[in-house]
Each structure stands twice: as structure tokens, then as C-alpha cells.
Tab-separated table of C-alpha atoms in Angstrom:
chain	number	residue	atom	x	y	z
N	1	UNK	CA	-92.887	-21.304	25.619
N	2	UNK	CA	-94.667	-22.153	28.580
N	3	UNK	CA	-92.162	-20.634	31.220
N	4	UNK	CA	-93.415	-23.125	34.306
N	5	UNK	CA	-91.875	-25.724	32.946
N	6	UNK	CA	-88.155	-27.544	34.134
N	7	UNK	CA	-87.793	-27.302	30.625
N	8	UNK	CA	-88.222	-23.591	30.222
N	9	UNK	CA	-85.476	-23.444	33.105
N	10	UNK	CA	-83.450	-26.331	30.901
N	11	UNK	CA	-83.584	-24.444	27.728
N	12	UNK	CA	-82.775	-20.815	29.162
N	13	UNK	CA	-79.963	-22.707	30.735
N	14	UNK	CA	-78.375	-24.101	28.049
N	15	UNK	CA	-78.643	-20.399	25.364
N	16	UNK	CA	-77.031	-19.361	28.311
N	17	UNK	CA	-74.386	-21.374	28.303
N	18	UNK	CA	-73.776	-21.295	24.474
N	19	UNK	CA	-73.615	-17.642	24.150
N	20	UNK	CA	-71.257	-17.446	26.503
N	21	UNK	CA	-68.918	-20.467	25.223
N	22	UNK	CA	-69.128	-22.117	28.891
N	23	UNK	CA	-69.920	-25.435	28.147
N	24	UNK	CA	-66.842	-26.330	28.064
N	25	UNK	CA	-66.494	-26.268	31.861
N	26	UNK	CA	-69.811	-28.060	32.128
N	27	UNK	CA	-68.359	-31.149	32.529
N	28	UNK	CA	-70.582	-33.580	35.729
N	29	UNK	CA	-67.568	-33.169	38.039
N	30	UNK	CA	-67.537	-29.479	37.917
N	31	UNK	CA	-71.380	-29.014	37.823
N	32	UNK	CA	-71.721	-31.989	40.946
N	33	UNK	CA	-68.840	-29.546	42.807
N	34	UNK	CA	-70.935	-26.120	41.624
N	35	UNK	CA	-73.831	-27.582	42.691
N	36	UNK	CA	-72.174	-28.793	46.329
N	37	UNK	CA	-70.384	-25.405	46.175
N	38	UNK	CA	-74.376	-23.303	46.082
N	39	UNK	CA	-75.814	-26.100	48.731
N	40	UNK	CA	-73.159	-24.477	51.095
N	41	UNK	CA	-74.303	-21.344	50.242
N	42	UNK	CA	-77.884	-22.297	51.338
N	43	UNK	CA	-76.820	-24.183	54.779
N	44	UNK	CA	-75.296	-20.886	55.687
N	45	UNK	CA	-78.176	-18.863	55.109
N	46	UNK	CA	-80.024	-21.326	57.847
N	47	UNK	CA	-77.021	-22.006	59.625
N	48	UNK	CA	-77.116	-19.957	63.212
N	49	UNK	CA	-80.706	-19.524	62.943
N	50	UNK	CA	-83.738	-21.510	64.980
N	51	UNK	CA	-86.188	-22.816	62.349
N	52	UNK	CA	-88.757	-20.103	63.779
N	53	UNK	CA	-86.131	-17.745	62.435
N	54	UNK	CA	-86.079	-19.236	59.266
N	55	UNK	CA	-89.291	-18.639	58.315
N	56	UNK	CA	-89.174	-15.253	59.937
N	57	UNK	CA	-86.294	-14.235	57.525
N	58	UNK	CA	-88.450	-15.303	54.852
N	59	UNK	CA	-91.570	-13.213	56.104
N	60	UNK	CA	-88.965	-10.221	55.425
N	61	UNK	CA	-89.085	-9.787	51.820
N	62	UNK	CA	-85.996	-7.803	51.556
N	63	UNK	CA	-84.136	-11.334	53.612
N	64	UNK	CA	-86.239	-13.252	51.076
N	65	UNK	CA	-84.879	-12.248	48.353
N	66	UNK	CA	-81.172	-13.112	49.667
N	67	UNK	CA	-82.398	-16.915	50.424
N	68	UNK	CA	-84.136	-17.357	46.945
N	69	UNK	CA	-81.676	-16.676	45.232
N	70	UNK	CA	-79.466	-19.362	47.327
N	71	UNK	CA	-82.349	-21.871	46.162
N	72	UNK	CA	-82.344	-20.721	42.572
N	73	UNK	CA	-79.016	-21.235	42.276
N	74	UNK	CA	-79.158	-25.096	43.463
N	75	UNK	CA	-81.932	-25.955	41.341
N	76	UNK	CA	-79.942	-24.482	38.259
N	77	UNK	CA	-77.332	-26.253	38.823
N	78	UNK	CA	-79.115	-29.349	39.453
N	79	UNK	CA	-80.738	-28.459	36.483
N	80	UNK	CA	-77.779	-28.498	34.480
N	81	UNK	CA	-76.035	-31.505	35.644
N	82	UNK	CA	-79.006	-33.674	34.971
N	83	UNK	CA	-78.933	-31.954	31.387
N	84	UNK	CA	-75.993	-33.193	30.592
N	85	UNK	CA	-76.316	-36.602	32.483
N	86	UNK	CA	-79.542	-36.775	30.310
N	87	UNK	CA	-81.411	-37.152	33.696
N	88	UNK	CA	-85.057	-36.177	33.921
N	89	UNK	CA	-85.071	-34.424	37.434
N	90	UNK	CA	-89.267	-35.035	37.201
N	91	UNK	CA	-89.568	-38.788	36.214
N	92	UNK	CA	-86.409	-39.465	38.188
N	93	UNK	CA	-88.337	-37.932	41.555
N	94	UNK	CA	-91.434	-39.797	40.439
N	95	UNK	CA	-89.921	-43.359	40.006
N	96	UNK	CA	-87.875	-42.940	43.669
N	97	UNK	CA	-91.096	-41.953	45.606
N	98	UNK	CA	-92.982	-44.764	43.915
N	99	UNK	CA	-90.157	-47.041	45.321
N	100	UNK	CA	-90.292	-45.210	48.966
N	101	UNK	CA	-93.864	-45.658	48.613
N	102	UNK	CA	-92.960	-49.804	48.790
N	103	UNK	CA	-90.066	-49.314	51.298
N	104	UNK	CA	-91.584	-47.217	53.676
N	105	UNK	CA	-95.153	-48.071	54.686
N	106	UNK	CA	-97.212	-45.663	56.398
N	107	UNK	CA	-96.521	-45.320	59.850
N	108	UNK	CA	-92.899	-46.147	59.253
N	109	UNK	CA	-90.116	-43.968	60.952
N	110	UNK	CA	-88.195	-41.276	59.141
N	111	UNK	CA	-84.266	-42.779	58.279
A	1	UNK	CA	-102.820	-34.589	37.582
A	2	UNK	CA	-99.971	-33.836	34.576
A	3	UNK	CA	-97.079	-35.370	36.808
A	4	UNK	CA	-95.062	-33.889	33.964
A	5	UNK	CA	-94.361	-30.668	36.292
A	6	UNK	CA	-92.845	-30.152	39.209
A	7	UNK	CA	-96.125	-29.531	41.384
A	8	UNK	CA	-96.845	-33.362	41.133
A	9	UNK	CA	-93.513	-34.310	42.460
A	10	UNK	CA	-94.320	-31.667	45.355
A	11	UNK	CA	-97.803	-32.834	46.039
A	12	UNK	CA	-97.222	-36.701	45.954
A	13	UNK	CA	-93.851	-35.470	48.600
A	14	UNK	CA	-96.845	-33.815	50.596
A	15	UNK	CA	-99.289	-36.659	50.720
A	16	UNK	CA	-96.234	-38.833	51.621
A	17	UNK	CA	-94.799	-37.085	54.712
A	18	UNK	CA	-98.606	-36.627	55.882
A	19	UNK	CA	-99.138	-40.377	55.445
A	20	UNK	CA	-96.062	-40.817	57.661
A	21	UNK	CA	-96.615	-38.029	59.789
A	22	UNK	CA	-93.155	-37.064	58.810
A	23	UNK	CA	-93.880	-33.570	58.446
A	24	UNK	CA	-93.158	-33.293	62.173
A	25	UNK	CA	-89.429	-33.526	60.951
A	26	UNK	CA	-89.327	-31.526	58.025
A	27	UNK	CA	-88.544	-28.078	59.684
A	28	UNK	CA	-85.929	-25.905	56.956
A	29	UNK	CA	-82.969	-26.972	59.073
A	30	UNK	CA	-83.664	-30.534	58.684
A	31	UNK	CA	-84.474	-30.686	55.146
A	32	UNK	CA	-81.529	-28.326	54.414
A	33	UNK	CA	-78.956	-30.774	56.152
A	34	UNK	CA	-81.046	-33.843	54.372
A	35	UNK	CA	-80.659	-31.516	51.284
A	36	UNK	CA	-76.744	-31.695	51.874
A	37	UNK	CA	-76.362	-34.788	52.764
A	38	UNK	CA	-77.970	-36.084	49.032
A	39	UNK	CA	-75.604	-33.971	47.269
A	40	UNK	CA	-72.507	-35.736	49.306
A	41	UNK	CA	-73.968	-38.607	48.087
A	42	UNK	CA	-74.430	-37.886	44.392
A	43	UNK	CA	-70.651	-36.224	44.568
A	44	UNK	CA	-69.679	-39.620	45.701
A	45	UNK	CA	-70.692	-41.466	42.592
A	46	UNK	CA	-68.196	-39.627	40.609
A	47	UNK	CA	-65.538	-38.898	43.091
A	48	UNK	CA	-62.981	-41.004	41.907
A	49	UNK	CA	-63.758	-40.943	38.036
A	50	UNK	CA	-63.154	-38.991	35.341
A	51	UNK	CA	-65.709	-36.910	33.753
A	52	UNK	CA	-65.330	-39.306	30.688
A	53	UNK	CA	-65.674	-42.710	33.323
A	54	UNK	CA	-68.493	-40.614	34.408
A	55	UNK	CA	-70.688	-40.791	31.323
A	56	UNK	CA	-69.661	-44.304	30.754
A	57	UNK	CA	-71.255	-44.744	33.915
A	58	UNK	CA	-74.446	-43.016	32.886
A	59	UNK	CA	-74.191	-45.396	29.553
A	60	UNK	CA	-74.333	-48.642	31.413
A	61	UNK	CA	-78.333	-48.960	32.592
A	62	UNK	CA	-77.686	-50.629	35.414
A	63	UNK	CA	-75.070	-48.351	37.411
A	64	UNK	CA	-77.419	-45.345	35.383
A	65	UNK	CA	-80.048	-46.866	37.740
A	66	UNK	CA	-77.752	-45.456	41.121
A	67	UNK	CA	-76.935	-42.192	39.596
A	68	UNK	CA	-80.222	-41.084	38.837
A	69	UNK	CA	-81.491	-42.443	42.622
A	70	UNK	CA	-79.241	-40.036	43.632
A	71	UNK	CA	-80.232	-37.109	41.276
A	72	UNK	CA	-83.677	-38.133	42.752
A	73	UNK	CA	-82.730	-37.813	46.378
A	74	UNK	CA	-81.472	-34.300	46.119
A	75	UNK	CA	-84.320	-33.075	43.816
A	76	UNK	CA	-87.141	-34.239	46.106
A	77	UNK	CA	-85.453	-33.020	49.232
A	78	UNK	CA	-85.036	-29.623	47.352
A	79	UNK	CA	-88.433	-29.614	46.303
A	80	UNK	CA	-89.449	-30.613	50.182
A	81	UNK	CA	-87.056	-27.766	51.173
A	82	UNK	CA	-88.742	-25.375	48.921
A	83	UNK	CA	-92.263	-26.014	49.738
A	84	UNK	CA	-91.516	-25.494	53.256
A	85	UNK	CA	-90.310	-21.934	52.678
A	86	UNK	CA	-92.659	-21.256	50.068
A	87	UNK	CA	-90.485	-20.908	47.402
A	88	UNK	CA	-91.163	-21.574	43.792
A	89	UNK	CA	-88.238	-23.495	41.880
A	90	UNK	CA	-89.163	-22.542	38.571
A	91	UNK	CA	-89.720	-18.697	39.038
A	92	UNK	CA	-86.987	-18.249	41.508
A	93	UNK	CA	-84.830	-19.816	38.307
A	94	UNK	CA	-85.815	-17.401	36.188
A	95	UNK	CA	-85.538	-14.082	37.977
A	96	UNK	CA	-81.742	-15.784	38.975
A	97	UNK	CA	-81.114	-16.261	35.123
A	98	UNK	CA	-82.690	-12.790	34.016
A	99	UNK	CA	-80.126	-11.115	36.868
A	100	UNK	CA	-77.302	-13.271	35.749
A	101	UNK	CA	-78.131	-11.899	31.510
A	102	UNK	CA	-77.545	-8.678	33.367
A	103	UNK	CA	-74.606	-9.413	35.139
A	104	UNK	CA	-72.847	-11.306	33.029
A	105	UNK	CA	-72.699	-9.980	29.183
A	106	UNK	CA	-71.687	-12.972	26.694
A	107	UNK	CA	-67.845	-13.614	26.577
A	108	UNK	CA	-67.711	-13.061	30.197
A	109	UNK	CA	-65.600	-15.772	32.309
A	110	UNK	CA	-67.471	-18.538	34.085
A	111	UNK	CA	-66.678	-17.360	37.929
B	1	UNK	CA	-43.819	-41.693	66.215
B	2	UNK	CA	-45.964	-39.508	68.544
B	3	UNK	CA	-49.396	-40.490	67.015
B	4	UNK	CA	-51.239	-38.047	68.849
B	5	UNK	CA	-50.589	-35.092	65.951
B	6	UNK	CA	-52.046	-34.250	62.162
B	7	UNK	CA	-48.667	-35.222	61.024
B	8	UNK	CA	-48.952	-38.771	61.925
B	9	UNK	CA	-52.728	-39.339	59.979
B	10	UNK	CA	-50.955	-37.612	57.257
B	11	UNK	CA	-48.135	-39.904	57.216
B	12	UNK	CA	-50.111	-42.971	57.622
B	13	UNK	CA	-53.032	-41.812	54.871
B	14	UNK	CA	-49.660	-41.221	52.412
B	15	UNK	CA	-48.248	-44.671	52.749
B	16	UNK	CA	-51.640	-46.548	52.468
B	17	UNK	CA	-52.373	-44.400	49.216
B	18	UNK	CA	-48.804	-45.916	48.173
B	19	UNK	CA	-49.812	-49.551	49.278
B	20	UNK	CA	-52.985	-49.357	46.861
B	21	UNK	CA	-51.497	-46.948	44.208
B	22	UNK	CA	-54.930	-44.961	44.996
B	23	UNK	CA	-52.197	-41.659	44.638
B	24	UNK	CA	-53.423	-41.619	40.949
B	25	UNK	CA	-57.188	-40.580	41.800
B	26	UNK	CA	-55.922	-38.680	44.943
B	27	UNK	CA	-56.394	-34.869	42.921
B	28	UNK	CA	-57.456	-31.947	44.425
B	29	UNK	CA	-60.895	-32.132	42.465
B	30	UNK	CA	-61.904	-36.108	43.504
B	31	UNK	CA	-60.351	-35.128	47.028
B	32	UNK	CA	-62.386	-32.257	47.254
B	33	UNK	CA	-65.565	-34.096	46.170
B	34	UNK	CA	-64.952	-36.964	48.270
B	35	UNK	CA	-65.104	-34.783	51.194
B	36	UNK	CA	-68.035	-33.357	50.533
B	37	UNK	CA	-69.095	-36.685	50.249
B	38	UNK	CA	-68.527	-37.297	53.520
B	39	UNK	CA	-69.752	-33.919	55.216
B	40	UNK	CA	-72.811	-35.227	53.516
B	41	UNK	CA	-72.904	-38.638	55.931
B	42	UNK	CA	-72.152	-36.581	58.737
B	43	UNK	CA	-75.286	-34.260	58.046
B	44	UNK	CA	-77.182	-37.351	57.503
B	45	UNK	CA	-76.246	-38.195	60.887
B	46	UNK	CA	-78.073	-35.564	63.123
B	47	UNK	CA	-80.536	-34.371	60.076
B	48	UNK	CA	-83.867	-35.927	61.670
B	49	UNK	CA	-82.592	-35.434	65.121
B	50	UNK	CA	-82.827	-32.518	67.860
B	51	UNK	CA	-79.945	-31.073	69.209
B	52	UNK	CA	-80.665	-32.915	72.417
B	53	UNK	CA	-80.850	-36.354	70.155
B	54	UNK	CA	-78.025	-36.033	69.198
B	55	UNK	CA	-76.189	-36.120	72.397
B	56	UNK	CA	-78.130	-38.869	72.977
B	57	UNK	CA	-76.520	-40.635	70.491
B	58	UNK	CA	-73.325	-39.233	71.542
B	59	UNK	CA	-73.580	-41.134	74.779
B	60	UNK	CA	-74.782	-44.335	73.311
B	61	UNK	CA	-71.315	-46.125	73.005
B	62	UNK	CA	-72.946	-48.187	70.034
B	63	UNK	CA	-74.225	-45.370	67.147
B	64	UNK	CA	-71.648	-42.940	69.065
B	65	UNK	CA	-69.386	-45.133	67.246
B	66	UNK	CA	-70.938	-44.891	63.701
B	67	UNK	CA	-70.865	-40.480	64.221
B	68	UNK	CA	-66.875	-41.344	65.044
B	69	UNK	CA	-66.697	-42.533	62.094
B	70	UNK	CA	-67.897	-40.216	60.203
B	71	UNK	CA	-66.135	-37.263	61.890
B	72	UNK	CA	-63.146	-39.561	60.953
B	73	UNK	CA	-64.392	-39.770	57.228
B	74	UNK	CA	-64.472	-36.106	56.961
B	75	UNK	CA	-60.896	-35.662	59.112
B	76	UNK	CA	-59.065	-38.021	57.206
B	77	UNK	CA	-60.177	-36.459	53.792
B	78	UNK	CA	-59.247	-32.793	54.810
B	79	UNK	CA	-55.870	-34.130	55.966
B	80	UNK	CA	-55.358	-35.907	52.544
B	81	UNK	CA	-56.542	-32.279	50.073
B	82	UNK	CA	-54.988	-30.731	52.565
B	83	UNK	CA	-51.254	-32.283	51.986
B	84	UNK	CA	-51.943	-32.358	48.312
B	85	UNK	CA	-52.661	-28.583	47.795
B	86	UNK	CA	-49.563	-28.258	50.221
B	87	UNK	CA	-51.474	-27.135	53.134
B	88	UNK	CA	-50.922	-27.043	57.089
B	89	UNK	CA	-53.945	-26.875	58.825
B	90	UNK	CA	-52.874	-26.006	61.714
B	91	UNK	CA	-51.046	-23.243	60.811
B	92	UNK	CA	-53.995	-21.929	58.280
B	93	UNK	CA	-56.181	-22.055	61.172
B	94	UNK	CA	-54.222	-19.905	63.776
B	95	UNK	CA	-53.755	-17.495	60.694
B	96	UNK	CA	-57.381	-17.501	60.259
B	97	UNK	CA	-58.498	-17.140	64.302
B	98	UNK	CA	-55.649	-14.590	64.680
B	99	UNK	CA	-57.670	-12.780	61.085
B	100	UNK	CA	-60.992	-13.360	62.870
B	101	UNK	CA	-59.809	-11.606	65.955
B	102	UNK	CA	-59.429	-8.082	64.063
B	103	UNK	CA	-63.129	-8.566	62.158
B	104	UNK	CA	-65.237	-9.858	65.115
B	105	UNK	CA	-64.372	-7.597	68.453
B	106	UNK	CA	-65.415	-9.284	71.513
B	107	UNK	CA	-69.644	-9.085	71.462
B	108	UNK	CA	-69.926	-9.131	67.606
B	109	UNK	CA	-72.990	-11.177	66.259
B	110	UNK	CA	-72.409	-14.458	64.704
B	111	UNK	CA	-72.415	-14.210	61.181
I	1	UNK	CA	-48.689	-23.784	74.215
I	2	UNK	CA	-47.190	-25.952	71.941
I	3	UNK	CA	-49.154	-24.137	69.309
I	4	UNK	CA	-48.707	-26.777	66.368
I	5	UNK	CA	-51.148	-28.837	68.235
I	6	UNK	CA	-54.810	-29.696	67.190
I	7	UNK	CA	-55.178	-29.004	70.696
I	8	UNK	CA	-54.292	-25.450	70.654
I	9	UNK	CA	-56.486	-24.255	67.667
I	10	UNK	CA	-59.590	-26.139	69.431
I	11	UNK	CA	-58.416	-24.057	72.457
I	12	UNK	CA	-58.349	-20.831	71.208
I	13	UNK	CA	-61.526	-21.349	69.263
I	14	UNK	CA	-63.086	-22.118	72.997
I	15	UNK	CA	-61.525	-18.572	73.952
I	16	UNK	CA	-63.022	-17.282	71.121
I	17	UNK	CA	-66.820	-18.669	71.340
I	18	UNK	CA	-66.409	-17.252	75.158
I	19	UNK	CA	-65.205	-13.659	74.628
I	20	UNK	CA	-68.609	-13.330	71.975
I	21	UNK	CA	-70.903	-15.333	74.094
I	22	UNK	CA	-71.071	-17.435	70.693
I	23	UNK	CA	-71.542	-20.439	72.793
I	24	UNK	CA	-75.090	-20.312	72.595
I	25	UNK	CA	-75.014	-20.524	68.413
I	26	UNK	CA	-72.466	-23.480	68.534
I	27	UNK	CA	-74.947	-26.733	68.718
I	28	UNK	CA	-74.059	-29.929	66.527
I	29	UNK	CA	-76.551	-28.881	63.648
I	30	UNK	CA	-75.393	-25.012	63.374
I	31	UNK	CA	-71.530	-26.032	63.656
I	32	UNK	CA	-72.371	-29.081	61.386
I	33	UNK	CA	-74.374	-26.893	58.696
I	34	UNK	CA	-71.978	-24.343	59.455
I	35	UNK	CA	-69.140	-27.514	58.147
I	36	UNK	CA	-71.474	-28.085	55.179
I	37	UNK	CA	-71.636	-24.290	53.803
I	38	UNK	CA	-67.294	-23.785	54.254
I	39	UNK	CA	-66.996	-27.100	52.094
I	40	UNK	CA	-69.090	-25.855	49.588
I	41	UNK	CA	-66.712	-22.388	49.464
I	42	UNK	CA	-63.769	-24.795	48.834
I	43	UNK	CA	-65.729	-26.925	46.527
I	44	UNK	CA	-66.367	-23.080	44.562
I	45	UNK	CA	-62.637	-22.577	44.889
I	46	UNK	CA	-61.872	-25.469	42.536
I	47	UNK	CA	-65.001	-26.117	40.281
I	48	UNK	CA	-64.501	-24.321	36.975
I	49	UNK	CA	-60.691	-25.038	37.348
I	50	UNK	CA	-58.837	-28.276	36.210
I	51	UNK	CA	-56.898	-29.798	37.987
I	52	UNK	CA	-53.295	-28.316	36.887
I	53	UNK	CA	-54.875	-24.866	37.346
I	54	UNK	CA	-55.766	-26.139	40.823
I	55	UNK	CA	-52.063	-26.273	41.287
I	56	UNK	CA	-50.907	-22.944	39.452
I	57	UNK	CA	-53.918	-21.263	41.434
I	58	UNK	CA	-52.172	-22.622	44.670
I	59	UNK	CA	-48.731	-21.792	43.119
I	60	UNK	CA	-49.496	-18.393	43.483
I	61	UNK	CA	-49.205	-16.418	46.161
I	62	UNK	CA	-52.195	-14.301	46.483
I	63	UNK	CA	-54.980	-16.451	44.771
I	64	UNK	CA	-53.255	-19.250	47.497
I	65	UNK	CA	-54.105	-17.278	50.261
I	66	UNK	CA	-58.133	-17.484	49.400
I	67	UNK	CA	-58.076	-21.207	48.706
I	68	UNK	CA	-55.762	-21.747	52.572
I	69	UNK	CA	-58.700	-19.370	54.250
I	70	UNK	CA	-61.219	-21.540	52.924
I	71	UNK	CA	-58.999	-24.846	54.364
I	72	UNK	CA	-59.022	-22.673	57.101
I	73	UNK	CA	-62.926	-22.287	57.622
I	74	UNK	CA	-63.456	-25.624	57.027
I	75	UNK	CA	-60.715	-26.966	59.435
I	76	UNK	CA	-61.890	-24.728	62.300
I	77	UNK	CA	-65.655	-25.802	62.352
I	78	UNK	CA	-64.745	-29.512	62.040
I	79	UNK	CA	-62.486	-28.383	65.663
I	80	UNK	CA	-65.011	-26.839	66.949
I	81	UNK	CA	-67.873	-29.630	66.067
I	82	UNK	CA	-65.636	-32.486	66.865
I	83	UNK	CA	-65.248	-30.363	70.388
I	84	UNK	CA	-69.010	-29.942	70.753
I	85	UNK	CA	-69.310	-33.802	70.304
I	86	UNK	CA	-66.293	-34.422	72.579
I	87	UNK	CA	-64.942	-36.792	69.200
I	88	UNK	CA	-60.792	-36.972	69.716
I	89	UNK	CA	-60.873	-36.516	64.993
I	90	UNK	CA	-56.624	-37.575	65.453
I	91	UNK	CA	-58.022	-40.576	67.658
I	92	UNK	CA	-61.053	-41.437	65.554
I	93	UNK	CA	-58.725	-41.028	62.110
I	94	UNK	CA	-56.237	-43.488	63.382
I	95	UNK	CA	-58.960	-45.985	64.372
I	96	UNK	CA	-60.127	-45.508	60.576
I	97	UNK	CA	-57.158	-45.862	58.680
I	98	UNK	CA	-56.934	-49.277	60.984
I	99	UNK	CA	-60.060	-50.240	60.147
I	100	UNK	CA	-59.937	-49.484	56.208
I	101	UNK	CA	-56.152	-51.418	56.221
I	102	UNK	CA	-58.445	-54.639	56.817
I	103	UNK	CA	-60.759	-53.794	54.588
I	104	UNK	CA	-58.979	-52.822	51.662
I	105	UNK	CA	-55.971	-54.807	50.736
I	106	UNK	CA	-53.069	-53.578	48.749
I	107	UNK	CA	-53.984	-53.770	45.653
I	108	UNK	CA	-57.970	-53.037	46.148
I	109	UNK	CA	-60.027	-50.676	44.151
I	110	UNK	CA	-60.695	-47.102	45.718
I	111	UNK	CA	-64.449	-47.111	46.134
């Protein structure tokens, strides 16, 4: 297995889930509110800081760590509700900036 | 390019924002509240339906076409997000999964 | 009625749920998402802007008006989980300054 | 101090940001991230839970008193943004729930 892939994530994922017997609670509603639930977890790591102390907490490995593990856990949950929505995070992302390609010429303002 | 992986997603984003000169506006803080405010917004497609109403909703191609916009909005802003710290998705996922196999042994409770 | 407390938005949110028979999807999960629905609209709000834009925008009677409105979005759907899960707000909040007082003595960091 | 008053937890909240010299933290994008991150811990406190067990959870005394700390949280920095932002949230939900009684007759859809 190449282990750069989504689908490496996908796959790990979803033995994951099976050998523990939690797919039952991975129903879209409680992954979209798990997934809400780790975003809040990631605003708060940013929350009180300047965005000059962002990136200084993450020239600290040891304050690194703490903040990728905030991201990792978004991006497996996103991960895991597009599973089961049978979304492809990659082609989805593809078709929507090929469509704010068209809405937003260059030189447009950021909405 | 394989725009199979998530590095084309990330570099197409980058080639974007530069063509805007958007990247003025993606600081962490921004993208993080950007990052939230995608997630309300794919929460909101299922607020009011059952997880059942929820994959009808994913059956019918046309309202499929909204949900996965909306998977699309928060995976590029998380991909944004990440590049900007310097994070890798993909590996970050992994070490989080090998620590969770640690921490929680199969049979454990979903917490 | 005195219209200027909680108690009154509750009351009014409870008989317009009647009106519609909306109390059916009113549950603490779709509540729950459908605020964090709405947080997400507020982020979206200030997410490009400085902290000194968005005063601006405060004091622009015209897209002040839009922000009110999403402040009132996120209000009314706290008030509404709220009174399902049997919750005063009020009262949860003093509880939780009067908690906050013992952890954080006077000159604590913000955490 | 009529202490069952919005009024009064926005107050003390003031007293509070002053004793810690917390001011300075308390812009509309911290207190509004800070908003985002507490929904997301009372997203967690309901995701893996249906419904019913949202009610037994809250039927209980102890595991209650988790799930009213995290209405708490949430509560206090939508006070304390709504203060920054000088929005009236009692005023601004009233002019809503006006506004949403034209929109949505009896008998509409919730959407």
C-alpha cells in the first residue's frame, strides 16, 4: 500500500472501525457533529493567539505536535464522512476549484 | 501532475490565491474561521434530516451536487489551512491513527 | 410580557415551532447542528476581515444589519437546545463565572 | 442586580475580563473563534449519542452537569462577543423571529 494516499488514510479508517464494532455510530449526522466537534478543537488552539504566534507555536515542535494532532483529527473525520457519503474528498476539491476558477476571475476580491 | 493526490488539490489552491493575490488573506486565523464556517455549512445540509433522509439526499444527483460542494468547501479550506502551517494531512493521519491503535484496544467504546 | 428577557425569545421560538409543527425536527442532535450551522455564518462574517474591519462594518448601519442577524441566528438556536435539554442559561452561566472565579485568580493567562 | 438578567452575566463577564487584564485577548475574531471551539465541545457532548440517550445523559445528574458547563461556555462567549460588537442578541432575536413569522407561514417547511 502506498501510505500517501487519502485512500491509505480511508482504508486504515475503516479496519479501524470494524475491529472495533463502531460503525454503527458512523452514521453522517454523528460524523458531520464529530467532525464540527474536532474543528472546535482546532479554533481553540488559534484562538487567543496573533497569527505571528501561530506559526511561532508551530516552530516549537513540542506545541506542534499538540496542533497536528487537532488537524489530523479533522481530516479523519472528514475522511470518514465522505466514506460513507461515497464522496471523493479529491475529485470533489478538483471539480469546485474548476468552478471558482469561472466565478472568480483573477483580480477578483476574496468573499 | 497525478491530480489523484492531495498535492494537486494543494498546488492548483496555491496557484489560485497567487492569481488573486488572495494569499494576503490567508493568515491561520482566517483560514481556520473560513475552515469553520464550511463545516456550519455542510452541518446545515443535514440538520433537519434523518441520517436515513440524509442518504436519500446523497441518492438524488442533483441535491448530491450541494452536498458534495460543501464537502469541497471544507476540504480545500483544510488543505489551505494546512499548507499554511506546514502540515501534512496524510502523515499527520497516520501517526493520529497509529496513537489511537494504542490507545484504544478493539472492543473499546467510541468516546 | 416584558420582552426585554431570554424568557420571552423562548416563549415566542416555542409557539412558532407549534404554528409550523417544526417541534418534530426540534431534537437536541438537529438543534445542536443547526447551531453550529449558524456559528459557521457568523465566522464567515469577519473571516477575511481585520479586527478593525470589522468594526467597520459594525458601524455601517447597512451590513451591521446582516452581522445582527447572524448573532440572532446563533441566539435564537442556543435558546431553542437550550429549553429542550431543560437548560437556563442564565443560571448555567453565573454557575460557570462563579466556577471560573476559583480556577483563574485575578492575573491568570488566558487559556 | 437583578441577577436573572442577560444583563448581569454580560456584566460580570466585563468584571471579569478587567480583574485579568483579558481585555486585550477579547477582539471579535478571538471571542468569535473562541464561540466556534465551545460549540464544537457541545457538538462532542452529543455525537456518538442518540437522541434518547441525549435525554437520559441530561437525566442524570452528574453527566448533566458536563453537558450545562458546555451550554455554559458557549452562552458566555456569545455575551461577551455580542458585548464586543455592542449587538442587544434579546433585541436582535426578537427582530428575527419577526422577520422569519413573514417568511415562513404556518404550515411551511423548516429549511
Amino acid at each position: 500500500m502506498n501510505d500517501a494516499t487519502i485512500e491509505s488514510v480511508r482504508d486504515r479508517l475503516r479496519d479501524f472501525a470494524v475491529a472495533r464494532d463502531w460503525g454503527q455510530f458512523h452514521t453522517p449526522k454523528n460524523l458531520a457533529m464529530a467532525l464540527g466537534g474536532e474543528v472546535g478543537e482546532l479554533l481553540a488552539e488559534m484562538q487567543w493567539l496573533t497569527d505571528d504566534q501561530v506559526h511561532a507555536k508551530l516552530a516549537d515542535p513540542e506545541s506542534r505536535n499538540g496542533v497536528e494532532e487537532e488537524f489530523a483529527d479533522v481530516f479523519l473525520y472528514l475522511v470518514q464522512l465522505a466514506d460513507i457519503c461515497g464522496v471523493d474528498l479529491i475529485q470533489a476539491g478538483h471539480a469546485k476549484i474548476t468552478r471558482n476558477d469561472g466565478r472568480f476571475p483573477p483580480s477578483s476580491e476574496e468573499s
